[in-house]
CSV table of C-alpha atoms in Angstrom, one decimal:
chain,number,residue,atom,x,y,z
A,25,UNK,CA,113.9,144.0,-114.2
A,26,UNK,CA,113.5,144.4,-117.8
A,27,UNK,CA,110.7,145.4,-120.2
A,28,UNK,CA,111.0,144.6,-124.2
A,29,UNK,CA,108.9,146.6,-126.1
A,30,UNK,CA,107.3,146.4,-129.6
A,31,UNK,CA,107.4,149.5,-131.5
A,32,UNK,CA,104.6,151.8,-130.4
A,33,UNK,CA,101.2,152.2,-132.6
A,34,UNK,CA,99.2,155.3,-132.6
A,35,UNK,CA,95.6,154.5,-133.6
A,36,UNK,CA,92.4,156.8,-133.3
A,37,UNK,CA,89.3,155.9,-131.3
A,38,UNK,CA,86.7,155.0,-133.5
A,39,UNK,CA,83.8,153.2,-132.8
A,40,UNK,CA,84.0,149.4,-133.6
A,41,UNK,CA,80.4,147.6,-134.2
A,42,UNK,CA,82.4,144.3,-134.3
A,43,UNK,CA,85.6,143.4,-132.9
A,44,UNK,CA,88.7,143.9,-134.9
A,45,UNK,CA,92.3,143.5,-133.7
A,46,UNK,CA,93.6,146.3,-132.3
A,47,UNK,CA,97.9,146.5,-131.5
A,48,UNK,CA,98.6,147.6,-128.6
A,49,UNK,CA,99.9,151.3,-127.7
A,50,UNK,CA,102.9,149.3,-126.1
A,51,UNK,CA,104.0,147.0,-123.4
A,52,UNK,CA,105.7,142.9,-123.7
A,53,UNK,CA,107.3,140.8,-121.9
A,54,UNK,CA,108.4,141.5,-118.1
A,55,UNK,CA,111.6,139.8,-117.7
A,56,UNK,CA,113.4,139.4,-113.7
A,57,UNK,CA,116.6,140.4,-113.1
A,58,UNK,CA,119.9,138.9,-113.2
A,59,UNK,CA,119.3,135.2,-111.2
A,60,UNK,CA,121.9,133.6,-108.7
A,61,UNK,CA,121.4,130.9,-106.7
A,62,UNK,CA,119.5,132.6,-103.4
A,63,UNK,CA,121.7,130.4,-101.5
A,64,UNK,CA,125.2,129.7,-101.4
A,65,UNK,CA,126.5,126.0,-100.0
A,66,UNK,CA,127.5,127.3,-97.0
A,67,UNK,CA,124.7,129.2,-95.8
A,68,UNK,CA,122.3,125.9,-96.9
A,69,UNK,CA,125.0,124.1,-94.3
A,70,UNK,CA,124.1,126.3,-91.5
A,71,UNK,CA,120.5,126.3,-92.0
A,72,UNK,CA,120.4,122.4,-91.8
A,73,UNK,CA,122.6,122.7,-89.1
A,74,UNK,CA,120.2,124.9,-87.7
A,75,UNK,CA,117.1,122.9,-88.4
A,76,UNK,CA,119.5,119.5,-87.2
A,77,UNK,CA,119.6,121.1,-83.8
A,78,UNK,CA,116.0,122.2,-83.3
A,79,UNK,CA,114.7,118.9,-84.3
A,80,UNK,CA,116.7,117.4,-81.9
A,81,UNK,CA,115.9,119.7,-79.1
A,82,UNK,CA,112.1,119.4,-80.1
A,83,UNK,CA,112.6,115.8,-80.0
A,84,UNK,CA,113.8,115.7,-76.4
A,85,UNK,CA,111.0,118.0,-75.1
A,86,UNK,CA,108.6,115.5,-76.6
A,87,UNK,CA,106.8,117.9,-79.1
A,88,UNK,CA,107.6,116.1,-82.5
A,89,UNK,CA,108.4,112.5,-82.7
A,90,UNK,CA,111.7,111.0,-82.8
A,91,UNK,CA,110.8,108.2,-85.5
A,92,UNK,CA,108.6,109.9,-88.3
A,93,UNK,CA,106.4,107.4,-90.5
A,94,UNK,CA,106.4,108.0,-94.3
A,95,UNK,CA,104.4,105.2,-94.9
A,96,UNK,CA,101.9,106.6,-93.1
A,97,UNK,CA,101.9,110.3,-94.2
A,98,UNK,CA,101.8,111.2,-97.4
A,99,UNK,CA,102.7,114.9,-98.0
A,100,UNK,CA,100.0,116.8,-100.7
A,101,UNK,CA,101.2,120.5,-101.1
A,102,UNK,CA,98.2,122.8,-101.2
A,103,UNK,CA,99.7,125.8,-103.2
A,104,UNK,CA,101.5,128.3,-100.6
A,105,UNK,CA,100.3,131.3,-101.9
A,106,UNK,CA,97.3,133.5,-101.4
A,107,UNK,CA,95.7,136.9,-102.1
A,108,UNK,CA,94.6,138.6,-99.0
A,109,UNK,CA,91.1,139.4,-99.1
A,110,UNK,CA,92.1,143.3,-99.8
A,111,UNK,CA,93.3,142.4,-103.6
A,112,UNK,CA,90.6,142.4,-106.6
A,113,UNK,CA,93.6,140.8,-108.9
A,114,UNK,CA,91.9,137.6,-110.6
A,115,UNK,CA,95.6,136.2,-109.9
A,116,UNK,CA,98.3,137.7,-108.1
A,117,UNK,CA,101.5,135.4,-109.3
A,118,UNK,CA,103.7,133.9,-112.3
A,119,UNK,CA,105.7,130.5,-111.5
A,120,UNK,CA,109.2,132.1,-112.5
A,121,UNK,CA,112.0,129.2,-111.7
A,122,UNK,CA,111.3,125.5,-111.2
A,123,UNK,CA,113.6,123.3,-109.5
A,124,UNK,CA,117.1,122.3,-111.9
A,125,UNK,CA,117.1,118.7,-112.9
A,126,UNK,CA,120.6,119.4,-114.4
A,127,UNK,CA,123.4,118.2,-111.7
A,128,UNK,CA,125.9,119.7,-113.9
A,129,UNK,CA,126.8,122.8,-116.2
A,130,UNK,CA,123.3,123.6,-118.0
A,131,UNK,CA,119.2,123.5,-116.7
A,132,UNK,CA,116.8,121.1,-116.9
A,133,UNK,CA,112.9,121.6,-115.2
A,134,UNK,CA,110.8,118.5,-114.8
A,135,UNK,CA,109.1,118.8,-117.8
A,136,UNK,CA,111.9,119.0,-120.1
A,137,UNK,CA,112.3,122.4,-120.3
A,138,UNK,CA,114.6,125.4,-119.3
A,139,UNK,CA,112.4,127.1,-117.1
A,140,UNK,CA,115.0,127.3,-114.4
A,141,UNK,CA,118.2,128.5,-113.8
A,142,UNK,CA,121.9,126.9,-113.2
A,143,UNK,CA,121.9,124.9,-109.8
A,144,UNK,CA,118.4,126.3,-108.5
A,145,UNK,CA,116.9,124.1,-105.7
A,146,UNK,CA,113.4,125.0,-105.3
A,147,UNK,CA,110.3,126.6,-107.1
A,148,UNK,CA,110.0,130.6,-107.4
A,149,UNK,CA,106.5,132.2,-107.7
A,150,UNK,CA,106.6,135.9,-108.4
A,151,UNK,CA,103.9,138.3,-107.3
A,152,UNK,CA,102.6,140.1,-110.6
A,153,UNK,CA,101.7,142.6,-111.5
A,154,UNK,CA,103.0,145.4,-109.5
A,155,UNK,CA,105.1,143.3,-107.0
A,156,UNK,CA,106.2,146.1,-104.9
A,157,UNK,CA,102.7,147.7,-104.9
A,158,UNK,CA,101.4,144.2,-103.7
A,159,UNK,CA,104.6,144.1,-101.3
A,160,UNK,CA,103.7,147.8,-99.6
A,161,UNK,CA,99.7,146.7,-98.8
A,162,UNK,CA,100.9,143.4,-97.4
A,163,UNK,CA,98.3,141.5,-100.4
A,164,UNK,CA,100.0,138.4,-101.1
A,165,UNK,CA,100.6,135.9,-98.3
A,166,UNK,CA,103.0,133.0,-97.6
A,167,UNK,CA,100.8,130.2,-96.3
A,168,UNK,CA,101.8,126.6,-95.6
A,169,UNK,CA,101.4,123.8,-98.1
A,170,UNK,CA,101.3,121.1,-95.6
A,171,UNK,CA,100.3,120.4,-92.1
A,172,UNK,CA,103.6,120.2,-89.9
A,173,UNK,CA,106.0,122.0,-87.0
A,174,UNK,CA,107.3,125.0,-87.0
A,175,UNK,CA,111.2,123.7,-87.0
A,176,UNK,CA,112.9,127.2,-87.4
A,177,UNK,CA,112.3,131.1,-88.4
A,178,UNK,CA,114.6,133.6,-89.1
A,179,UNK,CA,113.6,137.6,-89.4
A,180,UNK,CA,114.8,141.0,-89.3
A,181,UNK,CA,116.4,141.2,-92.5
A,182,UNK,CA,116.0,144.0,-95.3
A,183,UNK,CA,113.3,142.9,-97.3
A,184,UNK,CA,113.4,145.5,-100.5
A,185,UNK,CA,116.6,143.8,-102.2
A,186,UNK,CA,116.8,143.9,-105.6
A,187,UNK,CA,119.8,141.9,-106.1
A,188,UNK,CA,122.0,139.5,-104.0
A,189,UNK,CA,122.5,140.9,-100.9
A,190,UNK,CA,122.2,139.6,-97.3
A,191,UNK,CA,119.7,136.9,-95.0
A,192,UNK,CA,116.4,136.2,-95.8
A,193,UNK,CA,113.3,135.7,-93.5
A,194,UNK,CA,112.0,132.5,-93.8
A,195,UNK,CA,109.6,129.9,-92.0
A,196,UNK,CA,110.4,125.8,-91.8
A,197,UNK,CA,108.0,123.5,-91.3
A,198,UNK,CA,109.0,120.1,-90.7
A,199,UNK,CA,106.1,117.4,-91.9
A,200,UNK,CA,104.7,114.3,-90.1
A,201,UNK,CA,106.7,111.9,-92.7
A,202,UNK,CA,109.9,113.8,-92.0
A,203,UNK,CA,110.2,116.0,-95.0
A,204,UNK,CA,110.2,119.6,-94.7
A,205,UNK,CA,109.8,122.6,-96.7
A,206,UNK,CA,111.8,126.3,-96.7
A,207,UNK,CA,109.5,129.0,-97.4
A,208,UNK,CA,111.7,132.3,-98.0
A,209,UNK,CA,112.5,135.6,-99.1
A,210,UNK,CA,109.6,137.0,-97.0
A,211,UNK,CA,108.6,140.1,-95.2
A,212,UNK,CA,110.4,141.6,-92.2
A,213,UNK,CA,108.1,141.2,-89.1
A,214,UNK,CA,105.6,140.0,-91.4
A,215,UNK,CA,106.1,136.0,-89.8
A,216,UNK,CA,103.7,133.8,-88.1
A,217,UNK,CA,103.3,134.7,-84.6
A,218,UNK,CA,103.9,131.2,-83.8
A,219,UNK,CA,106.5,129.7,-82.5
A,220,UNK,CA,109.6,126.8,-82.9
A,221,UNK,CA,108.0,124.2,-82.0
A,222,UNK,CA,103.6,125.1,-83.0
A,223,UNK,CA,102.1,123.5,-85.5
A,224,UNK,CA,100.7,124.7,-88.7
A,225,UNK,CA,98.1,123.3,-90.5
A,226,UNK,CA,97.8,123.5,-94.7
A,227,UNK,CA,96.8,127.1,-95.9
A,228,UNK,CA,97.8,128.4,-92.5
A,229,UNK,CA,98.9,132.0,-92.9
A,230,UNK,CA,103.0,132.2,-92.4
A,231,UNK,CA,104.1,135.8,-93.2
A,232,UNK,CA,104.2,138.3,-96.9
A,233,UNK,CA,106.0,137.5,-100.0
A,234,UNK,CA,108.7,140.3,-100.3
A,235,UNK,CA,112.4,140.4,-101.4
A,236,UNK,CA,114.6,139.6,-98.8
A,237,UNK,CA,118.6,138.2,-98.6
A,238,UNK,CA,119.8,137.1,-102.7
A,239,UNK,CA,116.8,138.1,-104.5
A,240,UNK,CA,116.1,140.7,-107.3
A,241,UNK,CA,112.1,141.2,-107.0
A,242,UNK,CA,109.4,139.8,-104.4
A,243,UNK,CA,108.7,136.0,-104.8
A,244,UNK,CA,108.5,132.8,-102.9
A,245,UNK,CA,111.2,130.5,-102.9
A,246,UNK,CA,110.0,126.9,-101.8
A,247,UNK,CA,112.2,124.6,-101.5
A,248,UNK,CA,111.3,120.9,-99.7
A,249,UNK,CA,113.6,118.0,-99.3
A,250,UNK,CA,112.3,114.4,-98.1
A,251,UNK,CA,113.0,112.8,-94.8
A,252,UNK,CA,116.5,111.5,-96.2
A,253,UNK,CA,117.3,115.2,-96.4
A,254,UNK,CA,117.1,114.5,-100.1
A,255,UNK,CA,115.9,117.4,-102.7
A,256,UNK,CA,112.2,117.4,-104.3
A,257,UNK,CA,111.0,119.1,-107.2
A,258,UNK,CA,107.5,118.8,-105.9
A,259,UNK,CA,106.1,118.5,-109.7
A,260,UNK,CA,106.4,115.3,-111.3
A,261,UNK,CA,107.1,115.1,-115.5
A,262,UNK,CA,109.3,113.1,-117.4
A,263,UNK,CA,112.5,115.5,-116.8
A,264,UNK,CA,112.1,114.8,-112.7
A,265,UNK,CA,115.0,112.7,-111.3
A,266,UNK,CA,114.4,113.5,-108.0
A,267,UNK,CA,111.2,111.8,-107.5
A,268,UNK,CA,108.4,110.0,-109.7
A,269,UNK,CA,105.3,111.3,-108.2
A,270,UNK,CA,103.9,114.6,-107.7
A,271,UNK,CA,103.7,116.5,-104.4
A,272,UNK,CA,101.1,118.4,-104.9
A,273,UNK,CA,97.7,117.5,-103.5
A,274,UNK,CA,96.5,118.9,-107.7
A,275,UNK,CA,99.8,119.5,-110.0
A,276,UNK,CA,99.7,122.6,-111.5
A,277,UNK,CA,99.7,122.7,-114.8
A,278,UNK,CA,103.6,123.7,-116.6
A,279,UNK,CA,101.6,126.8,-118.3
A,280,UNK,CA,98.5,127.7,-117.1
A,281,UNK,CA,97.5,130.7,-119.5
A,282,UNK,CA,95.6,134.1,-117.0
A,283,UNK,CA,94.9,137.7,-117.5
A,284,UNK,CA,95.6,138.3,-114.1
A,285,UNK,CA,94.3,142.1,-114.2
A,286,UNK,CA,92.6,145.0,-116.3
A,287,UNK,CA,93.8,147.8,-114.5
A,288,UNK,CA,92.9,151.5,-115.8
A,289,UNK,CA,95.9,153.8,-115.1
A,290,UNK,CA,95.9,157.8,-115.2
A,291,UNK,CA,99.9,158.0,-116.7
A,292,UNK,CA,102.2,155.0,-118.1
A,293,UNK,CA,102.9,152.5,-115.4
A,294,UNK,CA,106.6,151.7,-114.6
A,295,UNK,CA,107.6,148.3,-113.7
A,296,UNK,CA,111.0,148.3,-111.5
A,297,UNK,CA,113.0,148.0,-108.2
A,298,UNK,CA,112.3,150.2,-105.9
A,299,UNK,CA,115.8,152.0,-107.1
A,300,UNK,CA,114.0,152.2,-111.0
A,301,UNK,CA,111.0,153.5,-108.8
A,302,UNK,CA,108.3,151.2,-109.5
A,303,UNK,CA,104.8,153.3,-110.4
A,304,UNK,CA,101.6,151.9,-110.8
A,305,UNK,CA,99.8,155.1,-111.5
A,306,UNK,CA,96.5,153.1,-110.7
A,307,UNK,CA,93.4,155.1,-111.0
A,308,UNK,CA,89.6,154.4,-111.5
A,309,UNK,CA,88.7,158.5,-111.7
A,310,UNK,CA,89.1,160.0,-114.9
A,311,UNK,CA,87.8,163.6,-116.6
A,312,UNK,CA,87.1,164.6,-120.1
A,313,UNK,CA,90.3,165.0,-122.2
A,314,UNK,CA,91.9,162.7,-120.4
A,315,UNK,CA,94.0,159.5,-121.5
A,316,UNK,CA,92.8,156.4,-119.9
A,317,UNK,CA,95.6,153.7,-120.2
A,318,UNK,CA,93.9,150.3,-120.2
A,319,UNK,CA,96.4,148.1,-119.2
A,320,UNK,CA,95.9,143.8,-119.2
A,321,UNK,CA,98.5,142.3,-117.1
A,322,UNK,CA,98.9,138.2,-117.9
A,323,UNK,CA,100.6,135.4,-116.6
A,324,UNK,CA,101.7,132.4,-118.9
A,325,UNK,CA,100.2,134.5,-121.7
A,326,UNK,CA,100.6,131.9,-124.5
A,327,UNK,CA,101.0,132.1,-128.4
A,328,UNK,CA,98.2,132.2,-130.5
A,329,UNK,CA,95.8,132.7,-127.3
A,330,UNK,CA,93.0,135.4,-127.9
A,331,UNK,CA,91.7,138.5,-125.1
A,332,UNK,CA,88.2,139.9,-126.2
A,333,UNK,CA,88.1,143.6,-124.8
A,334,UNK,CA,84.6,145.5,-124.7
A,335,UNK,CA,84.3,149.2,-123.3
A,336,UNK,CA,81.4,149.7,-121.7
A,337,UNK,CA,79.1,152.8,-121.3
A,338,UNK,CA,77.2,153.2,-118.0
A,339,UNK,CA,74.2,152.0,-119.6
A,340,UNK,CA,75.9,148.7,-120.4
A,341,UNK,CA,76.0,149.1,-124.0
A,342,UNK,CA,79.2,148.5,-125.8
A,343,UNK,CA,81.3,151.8,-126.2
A,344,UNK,CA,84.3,150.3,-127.9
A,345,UNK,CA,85.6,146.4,-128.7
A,346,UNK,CA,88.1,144.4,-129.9
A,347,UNK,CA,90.5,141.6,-130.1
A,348,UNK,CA,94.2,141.1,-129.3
A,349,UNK,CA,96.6,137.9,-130.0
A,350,UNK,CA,100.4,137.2,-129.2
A,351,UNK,CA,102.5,135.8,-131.1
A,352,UNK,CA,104.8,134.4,-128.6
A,353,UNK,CA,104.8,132.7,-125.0
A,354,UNK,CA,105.9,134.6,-122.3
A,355,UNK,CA,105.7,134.2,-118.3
A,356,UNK,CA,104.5,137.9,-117.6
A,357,UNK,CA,103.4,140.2,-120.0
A,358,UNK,CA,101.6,143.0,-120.0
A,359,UNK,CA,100.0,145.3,-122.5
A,360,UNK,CA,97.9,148.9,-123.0
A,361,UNK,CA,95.8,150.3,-125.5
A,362,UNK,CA,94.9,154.3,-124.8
A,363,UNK,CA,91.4,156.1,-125.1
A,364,UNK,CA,89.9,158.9,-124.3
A,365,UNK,CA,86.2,159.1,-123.7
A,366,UNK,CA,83.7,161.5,-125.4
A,367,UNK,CA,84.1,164.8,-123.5
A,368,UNK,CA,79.8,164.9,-123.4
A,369,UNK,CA,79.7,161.8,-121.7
A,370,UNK,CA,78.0,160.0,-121.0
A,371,UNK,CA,79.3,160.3,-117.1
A,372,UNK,CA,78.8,157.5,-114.6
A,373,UNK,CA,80.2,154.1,-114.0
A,374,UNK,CA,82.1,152.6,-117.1
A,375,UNK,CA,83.6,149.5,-117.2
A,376,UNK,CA,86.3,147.2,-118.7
A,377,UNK,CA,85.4,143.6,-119.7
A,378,UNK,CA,87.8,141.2,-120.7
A,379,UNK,CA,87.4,138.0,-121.5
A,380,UNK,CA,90.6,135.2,-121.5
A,381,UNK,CA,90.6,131.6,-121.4
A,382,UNK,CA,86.9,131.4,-121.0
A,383,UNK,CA,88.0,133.4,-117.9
A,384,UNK,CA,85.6,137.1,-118.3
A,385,UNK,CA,87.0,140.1,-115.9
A,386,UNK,CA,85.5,142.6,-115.4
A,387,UNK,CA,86.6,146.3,-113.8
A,388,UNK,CA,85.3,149.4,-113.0
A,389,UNK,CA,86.0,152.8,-113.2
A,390,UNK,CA,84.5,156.5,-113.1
A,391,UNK,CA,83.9,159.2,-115.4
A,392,UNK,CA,83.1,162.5,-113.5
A,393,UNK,CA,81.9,165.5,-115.7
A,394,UNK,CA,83.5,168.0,-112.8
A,395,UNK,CA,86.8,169.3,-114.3
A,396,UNK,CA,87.5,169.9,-110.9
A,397,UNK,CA,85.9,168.2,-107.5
A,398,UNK,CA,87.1,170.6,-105.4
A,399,UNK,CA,84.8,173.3,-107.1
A,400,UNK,CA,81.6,170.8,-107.2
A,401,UNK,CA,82.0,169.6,-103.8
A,402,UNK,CA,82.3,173.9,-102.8
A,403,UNK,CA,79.4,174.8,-104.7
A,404,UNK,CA,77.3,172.0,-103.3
A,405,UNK,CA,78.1,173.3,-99.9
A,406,UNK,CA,80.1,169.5,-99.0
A,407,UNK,CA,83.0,168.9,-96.8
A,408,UNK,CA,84.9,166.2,-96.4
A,409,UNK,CA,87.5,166.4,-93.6
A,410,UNK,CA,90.3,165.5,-92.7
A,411,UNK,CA,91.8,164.6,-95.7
A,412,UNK,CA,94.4,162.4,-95.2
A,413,UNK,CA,93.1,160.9,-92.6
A,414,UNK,CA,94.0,158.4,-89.9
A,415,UNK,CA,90.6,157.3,-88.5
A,416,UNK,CA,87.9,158.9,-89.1
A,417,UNK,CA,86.4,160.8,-92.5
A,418,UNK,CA,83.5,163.2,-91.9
A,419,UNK,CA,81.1,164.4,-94.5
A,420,UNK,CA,79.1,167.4,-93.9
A,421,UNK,CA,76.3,169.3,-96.1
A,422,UNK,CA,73.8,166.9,-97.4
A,423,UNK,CA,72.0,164.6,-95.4
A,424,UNK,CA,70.5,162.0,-97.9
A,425,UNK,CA,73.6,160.5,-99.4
A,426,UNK,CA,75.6,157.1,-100.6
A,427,UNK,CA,78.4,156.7,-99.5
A,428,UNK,CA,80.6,154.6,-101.7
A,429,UNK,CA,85.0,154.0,-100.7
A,430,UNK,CA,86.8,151.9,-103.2
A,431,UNK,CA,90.6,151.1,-103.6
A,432,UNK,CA,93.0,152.5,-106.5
A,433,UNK,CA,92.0,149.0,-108.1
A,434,UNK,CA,88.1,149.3,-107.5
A,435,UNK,CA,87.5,147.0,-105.2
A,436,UNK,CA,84.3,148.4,-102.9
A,437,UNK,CA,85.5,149.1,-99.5
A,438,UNK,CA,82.7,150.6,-97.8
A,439,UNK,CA,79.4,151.0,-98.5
A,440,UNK,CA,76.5,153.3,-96.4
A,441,UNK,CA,73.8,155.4,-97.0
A,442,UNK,CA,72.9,158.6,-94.9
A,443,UNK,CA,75.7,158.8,-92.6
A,444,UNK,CA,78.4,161.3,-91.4
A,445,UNK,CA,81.0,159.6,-90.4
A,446,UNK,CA,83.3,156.6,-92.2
A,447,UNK,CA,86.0,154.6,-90.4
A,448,UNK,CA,88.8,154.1,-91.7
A,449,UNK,CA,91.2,153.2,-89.0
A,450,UNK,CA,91.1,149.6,-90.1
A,451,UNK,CA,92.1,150.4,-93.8
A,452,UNK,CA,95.8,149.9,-94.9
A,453,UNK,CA,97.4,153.0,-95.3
A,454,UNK,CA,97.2,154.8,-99.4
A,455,UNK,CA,95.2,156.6,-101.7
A,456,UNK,CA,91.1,155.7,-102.3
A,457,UNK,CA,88.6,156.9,-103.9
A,458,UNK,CA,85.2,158.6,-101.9
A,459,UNK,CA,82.0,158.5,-104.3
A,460,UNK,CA,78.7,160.1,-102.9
A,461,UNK,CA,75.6,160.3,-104.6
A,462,UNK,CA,72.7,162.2,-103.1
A,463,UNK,CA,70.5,161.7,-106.1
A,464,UNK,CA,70.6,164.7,-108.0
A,465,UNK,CA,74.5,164.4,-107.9
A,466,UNK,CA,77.8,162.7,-107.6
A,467,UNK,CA,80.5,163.6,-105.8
A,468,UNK,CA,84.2,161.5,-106.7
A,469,UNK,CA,86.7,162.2,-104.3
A,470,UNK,CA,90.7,160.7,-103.9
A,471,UNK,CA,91.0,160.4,-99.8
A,472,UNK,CA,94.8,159.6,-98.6
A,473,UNK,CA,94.6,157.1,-95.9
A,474,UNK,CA,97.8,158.2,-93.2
């Protein structure tokens, strides 16, 4: 994966009455690695060859019919992609490759474009930001686009690959016209519990987008063909050979122009392969002196397309503001701007508004006046144990209390009042943050989930 960077700008923090561009501290465009095609000819022989024998076998056990009926069934992709309901991202993806229109030397997307690569035969939608982060909590999910038969799966394969290497794990579901889409590069053991032969119905869950056999970052690759056996680029545009009309139940739009994430972050995020170690540095906790990187993570970011930023103090008033532009078009981009807060405060719940695309996002994050938690927590006579912890977190020492769990990207987990006990057995394994106030005080804790 690569990362080009503008030169860096230092800038002081001074308060701005009315917004102003502001350059960021750093960031640009987030380019994937070297692309190949995912399959070669020979492995796309054996799967049909594959899928040829299943059909027929489900055919003589009488589970699909042996004459499908286009006329009759028209095929409307729903898109095959979700968050799972752990994720606070406002989007979770950039549409990376499209389908090559080009049946020679040279690319060609529907839309007239070069938003593909040489001999690519279906659509690739990365996970961004933080692909690997979003790969390790299981928050973006394959689910189907159609209604239709489970016709094959394959599974077991190393799923961390960040080049060509090996099998993927994939799910195909064979429609009611006859047309069927490949849904791959997914999870290990992460597939449908369902099996050869179940049916599926659109937006049913199918496994996690990861990085399996010839890939070089987590994505989908989706790839349908018609009843014929004959490729479809499922988007329709002047450049489409394939197929005049759209299948999709809505086309998405070529460009579709998100912030898909403010994220606060304690140190300078990495973006990588596992082997570049990818670090998100995520954190929504933050003391006086330090430097809060405030990080906007976009897909489709277009030129000449405006972010309006706002800092805001616990109060709600406006702490800091400004503007920021681009100059170019890229798929994924991401920038940050650095600030440290006044070291008097004030303390409490700040937050980061940003506003895109008549699109506003907002996300939180904590100032604590404790230079050390460990020491306030001591002196106020509270325990929390054990910490990690695999089930069960017990807080002892004061009785009236809220009790407040959020994730690394502030998402509110848990909320009680006046209790000892919080379970967490249910929570995916990582780092949160434990916030209780008794009134008087408040406690900010990080808790490692085991």
């Amino acid at each position: 994966m690569k990362i080009t960077l503008p030169i860096l700008l230092l800038f002081c923090t001074i308060n701005h009455p009315f917004a102003q561009e502001i350059p960021p501290a750093g960031g640009g465009e987030v380019l994937s690695g070297e692309v190949t095609n995912c399959l070669t000819s020979e492995e796309r022989t054996q799967i049909n060859r594959m899928l040829d024998e299943n059909i027929a076998r489900l055919i003589k056990e009488g589970i699909i019919a042996d004459k499908p009926q286009p006329e009759n069934n028209t095929v409307a992709f729903a898109w095959p992609l979700r968050k799972a309901p752990a994720l606070s991202f406002n989007s979770y993806y950039a549409t990376n490759n499209y389908v090559d229109q080009n049946a020679g030397t040279g690319v060609l997307d529907y839309n007239c474009g070069s938003r593909t690569y040489d001999g690519h035969k279906g659509t690739d939608i990365d996970t961004w930001p933080f692909p690997w982060y979003l790969y390790d909590n299981n928050l973006v999910e394959v689910v189907a686009g159609m209604d239709g038969t489970i016709i094959a799966k394959t599974d077991g394969n190393v799923d961390t690959h960040c080049s060509c290497l090996g099998n993927w794990n994939a799910v195909y579901v064979l429609h009611a016209d006859g047309s069927k889409a490949w849904y791959g590069h997914m999870k290990k053991n992460s597939l449908t519990s369902k099996n050869i032969g179940e049916s599926v119905a659109k937006g049913e869950y199918l496994g996690v987008v990861a990085s399996s056999g010839c890939s070089t970052q987590p994505h989908l690759h989706f790839e349908v063909y018609d009843a014929s056996a004959q490729l479809i680029d499922p988007y329709s545009g002047s450049c489409n050979s394939l197929n005049s009309e759209s299948w999709w139940a809505t086309q998405p739009a070529n460009r579709e122009p998100t912030l898909n994430a403010v994220i606060t972050h304690d140190a300078l995020p990495v973006h990588g392969c596992p082997g570049s170690n990818e670090a998100p540095n995520i954190s929504n906790l933050f003391f006086p002196g330090q430097t809060i990187y405030l990080a906007a993570y976009y897909h489709d970011e277009s030129i000449g397309t405006l972010t309006s930023f706002k800092l805001l103090k616990p109060d709600n008033s406006v702490w800091q503001s400004w503007n920021h532009t681009v100059n170019n078009t890229y798929t994924k981009s991401w920038w940050y701007w650095t600030w440290v807060l006044p070291v008097n405060g004030p303390f409490g719940n700040w937050q980061v508004e940003a506003e895109y695309q008549g699109v506003k996002i907002q996300h939180p994050f904590y100032y604590q006046a404790a230079s050390s938690v460990d020491e306030q927590l001591r002196d106020a006579a509270v325990s929390i144990y054990p910490n990690p912890a695999s089930s069960f977190i017990h807080i002892d020492g004061t009785q009236k209390k809220s009790i407040k769990l959020y994730d690394t990207v502030g998402k509110l987990i848990i909320s009680d009042t006046d209790v000892q006990t919080i379970d967490v057995s249910g929570l995916p394994k990582g780092l949160y943050i434990l916030m209780i106030e008794t009134g008087a005080r408040v406690f900010v804790e990080k808790v490692l989930k085991e």
